[in-house]
Amino acid sequence: MTNNNMYFVANWKMYGNQSSISSINNVIKLTKDKKFRKIRIVYCPPFTLLRSFVEKTKNSKIYVGAQNCHYEIEYGPHTGFINSKMIKDSGSKFVILGHSESRREGDQDKIINKKIKSALSSNLKIIFCIGETFNEKKNNQTKFVLNKQINVGLEKIKNFKNIIVAYEPVWSIGTGIIPKINDLEKQIYDIKKIIIKFWKLKNPKIIYGGSVNPKNIAELKKISSINGFLVGGASQNSKNFIDIIKKTIN
Ligand code: PEP
């Protein structure tokens, strides 16, 4: 792989507490190595750890992101939620939106579209997740589903330069199963084609997520059109996360 400007997004999901933060010491150390100076690492811990992660990573090249936000940009009576302004205020620079685990909790394309608009107006960068379920894949609906998620999710959004699309087949998340390399290459190509056509972009950033681990990364990195990886389970163990990075950038 020739592209060193790769993204490595660590999604900690609903794991981690204050005592877990020191586990990223070796990742911080890695970013000081000249060989890895061009990569972009984004840690997305639970909301409760955002500020601590920002403090911890302040002298490094690691960015911090949240895992979701409310669509309402103004403060208001939404018990249990936080908005994009609050994420920005924590010092975080990114937010994951449209993750299949948030879609499972009720986030739909139109709501995700509102969230993206809110996050962009708070000057956050977006990791916009899309992906088909196992049944949709089985019924040959992948193209249709991805098209809909992109077209509704990104409707009337012009500022694409702050958006990274994460292709995450739902059937691959947390299962240990990854797509066949040819299939994945085709999906990435199709996603880039839609975005280039509608958003008139030369080189949109598409990352892949779904059971990325130190064993399968050698296979996945063969796809030169992928701009990075969103890593869930394996990112909670720094040794595995570092392994993934080192095996990608060599
Ligand atoms: C994710 O959380 O987006 C993800 C891809 O998880 P995992 O790597 O565990 O499949």
PDB file of C-alpha atoms and ligand atoms in Angstrom:
ATOM      1  CA  MET A   1       0.000   0.000   0.000  1.00  0.00           C
ATOM      2  CA  THR A   2       1.503   3.311  -1.070  1.00  0.00           C
ATOM      3  CA  ASN A   3      -0.839   5.675   0.717  1.00  0.00           C
ATOM      4  CA  ASN A   4       0.538   6.582   4.138  1.00  0.00           C
ATOM      5  CA  ASN A   5      -2.221   9.098   4.883  1.00  0.00           C
ATOM      6  CA  MET A   6      -4.378   6.350   6.276  1.00  0.00           C
ATOM      7  CA  TYR A   7      -7.053   6.714   8.937  1.00  0.00           C
ATOM      8  CA  PHE A   8      -7.172   4.296  11.862  1.00  0.00           C
ATOM      9  CA  VAL A   9     -10.353   4.886  13.816  1.00  0.00           C
ATOM     10  CA  ALA A  10     -10.692   3.120  17.157  1.00  0.00           C
ATOM     11  CA  ASN A  11     -14.318   2.661  18.173  1.00  0.00           C
ATOM     12  CA  TRP A  12     -14.412   1.687  21.840  1.00  0.00           C
ATOM     13  CA  LYS A  13     -18.212   1.294  21.778  1.00  0.00           C
ATOM     14  CA  MET A  14     -19.665   1.042  25.346  1.00  0.00           C
ATOM     15  CA  TYR A  15     -16.372  -0.125  26.881  1.00  0.00           C
ATOM     16  CA  GLY A  16     -13.753   1.603  28.969  1.00  0.00           C
ATOM     17  CA  ASN A  17     -13.364   3.670  32.100  1.00  0.00           C
ATOM     18  CA  GLN A  18     -10.780   6.101  33.499  1.00  0.00           C
ATOM     19  CA  SER A  19      -8.366   3.292  34.234  1.00  0.00           C
ATOM     20  CA  SER A  20      -8.398   2.137  30.584  1.00  0.00           C
ATOM     21  CA  ILE A  21      -6.909   5.384  29.293  1.00  0.00           C
ATOM     22  CA  SER A  22      -3.288   4.545  30.102  1.00  0.00           C
ATOM     23  CA  SER A  23      -3.611   1.570  27.738  1.00  0.00           C
ATOM     24  CA  ILE A  24      -3.100   3.963  24.806  1.00  0.00           C
ATOM     25  CA  ASN A  25       0.421   5.015  25.971  1.00  0.00           C
ATOM     26  CA  ASN A  26       2.092   2.820  23.380  1.00  0.00           C
ATOM     27  CA  VAL A  27      -0.151   4.147  20.614  1.00  0.00           C
ATOM     28  CA  ILE A  28       0.875   7.690  21.545  1.00  0.00           C
ATOM     29  CA  LYS A  29       4.505   6.553  21.424  1.00  0.00           C
ATOM     30  CA  LEU A  30       3.975   5.069  17.971  1.00  0.00           C
ATOM     31  CA  THR A  31       2.762   8.404  16.581  1.00  0.00           C
ATOM     32  CA  LYS A  32       6.138   9.974  17.481  1.00  0.00           C
ATOM     33  CA  ASP A  33       7.905   7.547  15.134  1.00  0.00           C
ATOM     34  CA  LYS A  34       8.727   9.270  11.814  1.00  0.00           C
ATOM     35  CA  LYS A  35       7.517   6.274   9.877  1.00  0.00           C
ATOM     36  CA  PHE A  36       3.959   6.827  11.100  1.00  0.00           C
ATOM     37  CA  ARG A  37       3.869  10.607  11.032  1.00  0.00           C
ATOM     38  CA  LYS A  38       1.384  10.797   8.179  1.00  0.00           C
ATOM     39  CA  ILE A  39      -1.255   8.457   9.544  1.00  0.00           C
ATOM     40  CA  ARG A  40      -4.321   9.764  11.329  1.00  0.00           C
ATOM     41  CA  ILE A  41      -5.476   7.974  14.451  1.00  0.00           C
ATOM     42  CA  VAL A  42      -8.903   8.838  15.844  1.00  0.00           C
ATOM     43  CA  TYR A  43      -9.980   7.437  19.214  1.00  0.00           C
ATOM     44  CA  CYS A  44     -13.730   7.307  19.758  1.00  0.00           C
ATOM     45  CA  PRO A  45     -14.311   6.397  23.417  1.00  0.00           C
ATOM     46  CA  PRO A  46     -17.669   6.662  25.237  1.00  0.00           C
ATOM     47  CA  PHE A  47     -18.874  10.224  25.985  1.00  0.00           C
ATOM     48  CA  THR A  48     -17.705   9.973  29.607  1.00  0.00           C
ATOM     49  CA  LEU A  49     -14.073   9.628  28.498  1.00  0.00           C
ATOM     50  CA  LEU A  50     -13.937  12.237  25.722  1.00  0.00           C
ATOM     51  CA  ARG A  51     -12.388  15.016  27.801  1.00  0.00           C
ATOM     52  CA  SER A  52      -9.869  12.660  29.427  1.00  0.00           C
ATOM     53  CA  PHE A  53      -8.829  11.370  26.005  1.00  0.00           C
ATOM     54  CA  VAL A  54      -8.409  14.929  24.717  1.00  0.00           C
ATOM     55  CA  GLU A  55      -6.148  15.714  27.702  1.00  0.00           C
ATOM     56  CA  LYS A  56      -4.216  12.481  27.339  1.00  0.00           C
ATOM     57  CA  THR A  57      -3.545  12.955  23.615  1.00  0.00           C
ATOM     58  CA  LYS A  58      -2.959  16.714  23.586  1.00  0.00           C
ATOM     59  CA  ASN A  59       0.745  16.545  22.700  1.00  0.00           C
ATOM     60  CA  SER A  60       0.316  13.806  20.144  1.00  0.00           C
ATOM     61  CA  LYS A  61      -1.147  13.524  16.688  1.00  0.00           C
ATOM     62  CA  ILE A  62      -4.084  11.490  17.903  1.00  0.00           C
ATOM     63  CA  TYR A  63      -7.564  12.941  17.404  1.00  0.00           C
ATOM     64  CA  VAL A  64     -10.597  12.232  19.551  1.00  0.00           C
ATOM     65  CA  GLY A  65     -14.152  11.639  18.383  1.00  0.00           C
ATOM     66  CA  ALA A  66     -17.562  10.833  19.829  1.00  0.00           C
ATOM     67  CA  GLN A  67     -19.664   7.858  18.775  1.00  0.00           C
ATOM     68  CA  ASN A  68     -22.936   9.721  18.120  1.00  0.00           C
ATOM     69  CA  CYS A  69     -24.721  12.999  18.837  1.00  0.00           C
ATOM     70  CA  HIS A  70     -28.228  14.430  18.970  1.00  0.00           C
ATOM     71  CA  TYR A  71     -29.473  16.103  15.766  1.00  0.00           C
ATOM     72  CA  GLU A  72     -30.502  19.273  17.601  1.00  0.00           C
ATOM     73  CA  ILE A  73     -27.718  21.840  17.461  1.00  0.00           C
ATOM     74  CA  GLU A  74     -29.185  24.038  20.198  1.00  0.00           C
ATOM     75  CA  TYR A  75     -29.168  23.145  23.898  1.00  0.00           C
ATOM     76  CA  GLY A  76     -32.550  21.863  24.994  1.00  0.00           C
ATOM     77  CA  PRO A  77     -34.704  19.403  26.909  1.00  0.00           C
ATOM     78  CA  HIS A  78     -33.302  16.108  25.551  1.00  0.00           C
ATOM     79  CA  THR A  79     -32.540  14.080  28.642  1.00  0.00           C
ATOM     80  CA  GLY A  80     -29.796  11.537  28.152  1.00  0.00           C
ATOM     81  CA  PHE A  81     -28.329  13.062  24.983  1.00  0.00           C
ATOM     82  CA  ILE A  82     -25.517  15.380  24.012  1.00  0.00           C
ATOM     83  CA  ASN A  83     -25.298  17.566  20.931  1.00  0.00           C
ATOM     84  CA  SER A  84     -22.486  18.372  18.514  1.00  0.00           C
ATOM     85  CA  LYS A  85     -21.684  21.667  20.297  1.00  0.00           C
ATOM     86  CA  MET A  86     -20.974  19.735  23.481  1.00  0.00           C
ATOM     87  CA  ILE A  87     -18.716  17.324  21.631  1.00  0.00           C
ATOM     88  CA  LYS A  88     -16.830  20.247  20.133  1.00  0.00           C
ATOM     89  CA  ASP A  89     -16.610  21.824  23.562  1.00  0.00           C
ATOM     90  CA  SER A  90     -14.925  18.675  24.916  1.00  0.00           C
ATOM     91  CA  GLY A  91     -12.052  19.310  22.495  1.00  0.00           C
ATOM     92  CA  SER A  92     -13.043  16.401  20.251  1.00  0.00           C
ATOM     93  CA  LYS A  93     -12.697  16.858  16.504  1.00  0.00           C
ATOM     94  CA  PHE A  94     -14.702  13.933  15.097  1.00  0.00           C
ATOM     95  CA  VAL A  95     -18.018  12.177  15.504  1.00  0.00           C
ATOM     96  CA  ILE A  96     -19.152   8.792  14.198  1.00  0.00           C
ATOM     97  CA  LEU A  97     -22.663   8.979  12.730  1.00  0.00           C
ATOM     98  CA  GLY A  98     -24.862   6.262  11.233  1.00  0.00           C
ATOM     99  CA  HIS A  99     -23.071   3.381  12.951  1.00  0.00           C
ATOM    100  CA  SER A 100     -25.159   0.217  12.556  1.00  0.00           C
ATOM    101  CA  GLU A 101     -25.347  -0.145  16.340  1.00  0.00           C
ATOM    102  CA  SER A 102     -26.903   3.360  16.510  1.00  0.00           C
ATOM    103  CA  ARG A 103     -29.164   2.557  13.550  1.00  0.00           C
ATOM    104  CA  ARG A 104     -30.268  -0.533  15.499  1.00  0.00           C
ATOM    105  CA  GLU A 105     -31.219   1.784  18.394  1.00  0.00           C
ATOM    106  CA  GLY A 106     -33.430   3.831  16.061  1.00  0.00           C
ATOM    107  CA  ASP A 107     -31.252   6.177  13.998  1.00  0.00           C
ATOM    108  CA  GLN A 108     -32.738   6.376  10.502  1.00  0.00           C
ATOM    109  CA  ASP A 109     -31.288   7.918   7.353  1.00  0.00           C
ATOM    110  CA  LYS A 110     -33.228  11.198   7.721  1.00  0.00           C
ATOM    111  CA  ILE A 111     -32.213  11.607  11.357  1.00  0.00           C
ATOM    112  CA  ILE A 112     -28.605  10.789  10.447  1.00  0.00           C
ATOM    113  CA  ASN A 113     -28.785  13.502   7.776  1.00  0.00           C
ATOM    114  CA  LYS A 114     -29.866  16.044  10.437  1.00  0.00           C
ATOM    115  CA  LYS A 115     -27.092  14.868  12.745  1.00  0.00           C
ATOM    116  CA  ILE A 116     -24.493  15.285   9.994  1.00  0.00           C
ATOM    117  CA  LYS A 117     -25.709  18.835   9.310  1.00  0.00           C
ATOM    118  CA  SER A 118     -25.577  19.664  13.002  1.00  0.00           C
ATOM    119  CA  ALA A 119     -22.082  18.197  13.423  1.00  0.00           C
ATOM    120  CA  LEU A 120     -20.774  20.026  10.347  1.00  0.00           C
ATOM    121  CA  SER A 121     -22.083  23.320  11.661  1.00  0.00           C
ATOM    122  CA  SER A 122     -20.191  22.617  14.898  1.00  0.00           C
ATOM    123  CA  ASN A 123     -17.046  22.178  12.798  1.00  0.00           C
ATOM    124  CA  LEU A 124     -16.678  18.499  13.553  1.00  0.00           C
ATOM    125  CA  LYS A 125     -15.410  15.961  11.050  1.00  0.00           C
ATOM    126  CA  ILE A 126     -17.824  13.123  10.378  1.00  0.00           C
ATOM    127  CA  ILE A 127     -17.204   9.404  10.087  1.00  0.00           C
ATOM    128  CA  PHE A 128     -20.383   8.440   8.261  1.00  0.00           C
ATOM    129  CA  CYS A 129     -21.096   4.697   8.475  1.00  0.00           C
ATOM    130  CA  ILE A 130     -23.064   2.784   5.881  1.00  0.00           C
ATOM    131  CA  GLY A 131     -23.522  -0.908   5.239  1.00  0.00           C
ATOM    132  CA  GLU A 132     -25.975  -3.657   4.393  1.00  0.00           C
ATOM    133  CA  THR A 133     -27.313  -6.368   6.695  1.00  0.00           C
ATOM    134  CA  PHE A 134     -26.837 -10.064   6.008  1.00  0.00           C
ATOM    135  CA  ASN A 135     -30.399 -10.415   4.655  1.00  0.00           C
ATOM    136  CA  GLU A 136     -29.997  -7.412   2.388  1.00  0.00           C
ATOM    137  CA  LYS A 137     -26.798  -8.927   1.018  1.00  0.00           C
ATOM    138  CA  LYS A 138     -28.469 -12.303   0.568  1.00  0.00           C
ATOM    139  CA  ASN A 139     -31.313 -10.654  -1.367  1.00  0.00           C
ATOM    140  CA  ASN A 140     -28.890  -8.751  -3.640  1.00  0.00           C
ATOM    141  CA  GLN A 141     -29.990  -5.415  -2.190  1.00  0.00           C
ATOM    142  CA  THR A 142     -26.537  -4.147  -1.228  1.00  0.00           C
ATOM    143  CA  LYS A 143     -26.298  -1.559  -4.002  1.00  0.00           C
ATOM    144  CA  PHE A 144     -29.821  -0.288  -3.359  1.00  0.00           C
ATOM    145  CA  VAL A 145     -29.236  -0.017   0.404  1.00  0.00           C
ATOM    146  CA  LEU A 146     -25.896   1.779   0.093  1.00  0.00           C
ATOM    147  CA  ASN A 147     -27.369   4.183  -2.475  1.00  0.00           C
ATOM    148  CA  LYS A 148     -30.252   5.041  -0.170  1.00  0.00           C
ATOM    149  CA  GLN A 149     -28.058   5.453   2.893  1.00  0.00           C
ATOM    150  CA  ILE A 150     -25.746   7.778   0.961  1.00  0.00           C
ATOM    151  CA  ASN A 151     -28.418   9.768  -0.873  1.00  0.00           C
ATOM    152  CA  VAL A 152     -30.690  10.345   2.134  1.00  0.00           C
ATOM    153  CA  GLY A 153     -27.892  10.569   4.699  1.00  0.00           C
ATOM    154  CA  LEU A 154     -25.992  13.164   2.692  1.00  0.00           C
ATOM    155  CA  GLU A 155     -28.957  15.016   1.199  1.00  0.00           C
ATOM    156  CA  LYS A 156     -28.291  18.743   0.740  1.00  0.00           C
ATOM    157  CA  ILE A 157     -24.834  18.449   2.238  1.00  0.00           C
ATOM    158  CA  LYS A 158     -22.207  20.351   0.331  1.00  0.00           C
ATOM    159  CA  ASN A 159     -19.259  20.346   2.644  1.00  0.00           C
ATOM    160  CA  PHE A 160     -18.061  16.862   1.796  1.00  0.00           C
ATOM    161  CA  LYS A 161     -14.436  17.523   2.587  1.00  0.00           C
ATOM    162  CA  ASN A 162     -15.173  17.028   6.291  1.00  0.00           C
ATOM    163  CA  ILE A 163     -16.851  13.669   5.741  1.00  0.00           C
ATOM    164  CA  ILE A 164     -15.205  10.257   5.687  1.00  0.00           C
ATOM    165  CA  VAL A 165     -17.441   7.381   4.622  1.00  0.00           C
ATOM    166  CA  ALA A 166     -16.960   4.135   6.546  1.00  0.00           C
ATOM    167  CA  TYR A 167     -18.226   1.103   4.665  1.00  0.00           C
ATOM    168  CA  GLU A 168     -19.192  -1.368   7.372  1.00  0.00           C
ATOM    169  CA  PRO A 169     -21.198  -4.402   6.265  1.00  0.00           C
ATOM    170  CA  VAL A 170     -23.393  -5.071   9.298  1.00  0.00           C
ATOM    171  CA  TRP A 171     -22.852  -8.838   8.989  1.00  0.00           C
ATOM    172  CA  SER A 172     -19.130  -8.308   9.396  1.00  0.00           C
ATOM    173  CA  ILE A 173     -19.198  -6.184  12.563  1.00  0.00           C
ATOM    174  CA  GLY A 174     -18.091  -8.202  15.564  1.00  0.00           C
ATOM    175  CA  THR A 175     -18.445 -11.538  13.742  1.00  0.00           C
ATOM    176  CA  GLY A 176     -14.864 -12.214  12.673  1.00  0.00           C
ATOM    177  CA  ILE A 177     -16.067 -12.478   9.047  1.00  0.00           C
ATOM    178  CA  ILE A 178     -14.773 -10.067   6.411  1.00  0.00           C
ATOM    179  CA  PRO A 179     -15.982  -9.655   2.823  1.00  0.00           C
ATOM    180  CA  LYS A 180     -14.217 -11.369  -0.057  1.00  0.00           C
ATOM    181  CA  ILE A 181     -11.532  -9.024  -1.295  1.00  0.00           C
ATOM    182  CA  ASN A 182     -13.046  -8.769  -4.792  1.00  0.00           C
ATOM    183  CA  ASP A 183     -16.471  -7.943  -3.360  1.00  0.00           C
ATOM    184  CA  LEU A 184     -15.022  -5.340  -1.018  1.00  0.00           C
ATOM    185  CA  GLU A 185     -13.047  -3.750  -3.822  1.00  0.00           C
ATOM    186  CA  LYS A 186     -16.235  -3.470  -5.867  1.00  0.00           C
ATOM    187  CA  GLN A 187     -18.253  -1.938  -3.016  1.00  0.00           C
ATOM    188  CA  ILE A 188     -15.559   0.672  -2.377  1.00  0.00           C
ATOM    189  CA  TYR A 189     -15.460   1.448  -6.108  1.00  0.00           C
ATOM    190  CA  ASP A 190     -19.271   1.801  -6.269  1.00  0.00           C
ATOM    191  CA  ILE A 191     -19.400   4.034  -3.180  1.00  0.00           C
ATOM    192  CA  LYS A 192     -16.653   6.282  -4.552  1.00  0.00           C
ATOM    193  CA  LYS A 193     -18.484   6.452  -7.893  1.00  0.00           C
ATOM    194  CA  ILE A 194     -21.744   7.669  -6.306  1.00  0.00           C
ATOM    195  CA  ILE A 195     -19.923  10.279  -4.260  1.00  0.00           C
ATOM    196  CA  ILE A 196     -17.774  11.503  -7.133  1.00  0.00           C
ATOM    197  CA  LYS A 197     -20.879  11.811  -9.324  1.00  0.00           C
ATOM    198  CA  PHE A 198     -23.104  13.687  -6.880  1.00  0.00           C
ATOM    199  CA  TRP A 199     -20.571  15.656  -4.883  1.00  0.00           C
ATOM    200  CA  LYS A 200     -18.142  16.321  -7.725  1.00  0.00           C
ATOM    201  CA  LEU A 201     -15.211  15.261  -5.599  1.00  0.00           C
ATOM    202  CA  LYS A 202     -11.969  13.962  -7.018  1.00  0.00           C
ATOM    203  CA  ASN A 203     -10.936  11.663  -4.219  1.00  0.00           C
ATOM    204  CA  PRO A 204     -13.490  10.987  -1.473  1.00  0.00           C
ATOM    205  CA  LYS A 205     -12.175   9.166   1.604  1.00  0.00           C
ATOM    206  CA  ILE A 206     -13.632   5.724   2.186  1.00  0.00           C
ATOM    207  CA  ILE A 207     -12.533   3.541   5.066  1.00  0.00           C
ATOM    208  CA  TYR A 208     -13.524  -0.038   5.828  1.00  0.00           C
ATOM    209  CA  GLY A 209     -14.842  -1.430   9.114  1.00  0.00           C
ATOM    210  CA  GLY A 210     -15.908  -4.914  10.161  1.00  0.00           C
ATOM    211  CA  SER A 211     -13.827  -7.402  12.168  1.00  0.00           C
ATOM    212  CA  VAL A 212     -10.487  -5.853  11.211  1.00  0.00           C
ATOM    213  CA  ASN A 213      -7.780  -7.615  13.218  1.00  0.00           C
ATOM    214  CA  PRO A 214      -4.028  -8.284  13.103  1.00  0.00           C
ATOM    215  CA  LYS A 215      -4.629 -11.553  11.227  1.00  0.00           C
ATOM    216  CA  ASN A 216      -6.765 -10.292   8.344  1.00  0.00           C
ATOM    217  CA  ILE A 217      -5.161  -6.867   7.864  1.00  0.00           C
ATOM    218  CA  ALA A 218      -2.582  -8.217   5.395  1.00  0.00           C
ATOM    219  CA  GLU A 219      -5.449  -9.262   3.138  1.00  0.00           C
ATOM    220  CA  LEU A 220      -7.483  -6.082   3.595  1.00  0.00           C
ATOM    221  CA  LYS A 221      -4.601  -3.731   2.945  1.00  0.00           C
ATOM    222  CA  LYS A 222      -4.259  -5.115  -0.583  1.00  0.00           C
ATOM    223  CA  ILE A 223      -7.148  -2.865  -1.567  1.00  0.00           C
ATOM    224  CA  SER A 224      -5.345   0.317  -2.498  1.00  0.00           C
ATOM    225  CA  SER A 225      -8.556   2.377  -2.800  1.00  0.00           C
ATOM    226  CA  ILE A 226      -9.256   2.039   0.938  1.00  0.00           C
ATOM    227  CA  ASN A 227      -8.203   5.129   2.906  1.00  0.00           C
ATOM    228  CA  GLY A 228      -8.101   3.474   6.299  1.00  0.00           C
ATOM    229  CA  PHE A 229      -9.891   1.250   8.791  1.00  0.00           C
ATOM    230  CA  LEU A 230     -12.508   1.585  11.489  1.00  0.00           C
ATOM    231  CA  VAL A 231     -11.586  -0.896  14.177  1.00  0.00           C
ATOM    232  CA  GLY A 232     -14.015  -1.881  16.927  1.00  0.00           C
ATOM    233  CA  GLY A 233     -13.195  -4.880  19.119  1.00  0.00           C
ATOM    234  CA  ALA A 234      -9.494  -5.086  18.198  1.00  0.00           C
ATOM    235  CA  SER A 235      -8.893  -1.410  19.029  1.00  0.00           C
ATOM    236  CA  GLN A 236      -9.607  -1.947  22.713  1.00  0.00           C
ATOM    237  CA  ASN A 237      -6.352  -3.857  22.990  1.00  0.00           C
ATOM    238  CA  SER A 238      -3.512  -1.462  22.131  1.00  0.00           C
ATOM    239  CA  LYS A 239      -1.180  -4.261  21.105  1.00  0.00           C
ATOM    240  CA  ASN A 240      -3.675  -5.450  18.486  1.00  0.00           C
ATOM    241  CA  PHE A 241      -4.396  -1.900  17.331  1.00  0.00           C
ATOM    242  CA  ILE A 242      -0.666  -1.173  16.950  1.00  0.00           C
ATOM    243  CA  ASP A 243      -0.219  -4.455  15.090  1.00  0.00           C
ATOM    244  CA  ILE A 244      -2.935  -3.454  12.636  1.00  0.00           C
ATOM    245  CA  ILE A 245      -1.276  -0.069  12.063  1.00  0.00           C
ATOM    246  CA  LYS A 246       2.225  -1.516  11.684  1.00  0.00           C
ATOM    247  CA  LYS A 247       1.099  -4.215   9.290  1.00  0.00           C
ATOM    248  CA  THR A 248      -0.742  -1.652   7.158  1.00  0.00           C
ATOM    249  CA  ILE A 249       2.106   0.855   6.948  1.00  0.00           C
ATOM    250  CA  ASN A 250       5.239  -0.994   6.016  1.00  0.00           C
TER     251      ASN A 250
HETATM  252  C1  PEP B   1     -17.236  -1.119  14.597  1.00  0.00           C
HETATM  253  O1  PEP B   1     -17.481  -0.969  15.791  1.00  0.00           O
HETATM  254  O2  PEP B   1     -17.544  -0.256  13.786  1.00  0.00           O
HETATM  255  C2  PEP B   1     -16.589  -2.343  14.150  1.00  0.00           C
HETATM  256  C3  PEP B   1     -16.187  -2.436  12.920  1.00  0.00           C
HETATM  257  O3  PEP B   1     -16.442  -3.333  15.097  1.00  0.00           O
HETATM  258  P1  PEP B   1     -15.540  -4.658  14.952  1.00  0.00           P
HETATM  259  O4  PEP B   1     -14.181  -4.224  14.464  1.00  0.00           O
HETATM  260  O5  PEP B   1     -15.514  -5.230  16.317  1.00  0.00           O
HETATM  261  O6  PEP B   1     -16.211  -5.549  13.945  1.00  0.00           O
END
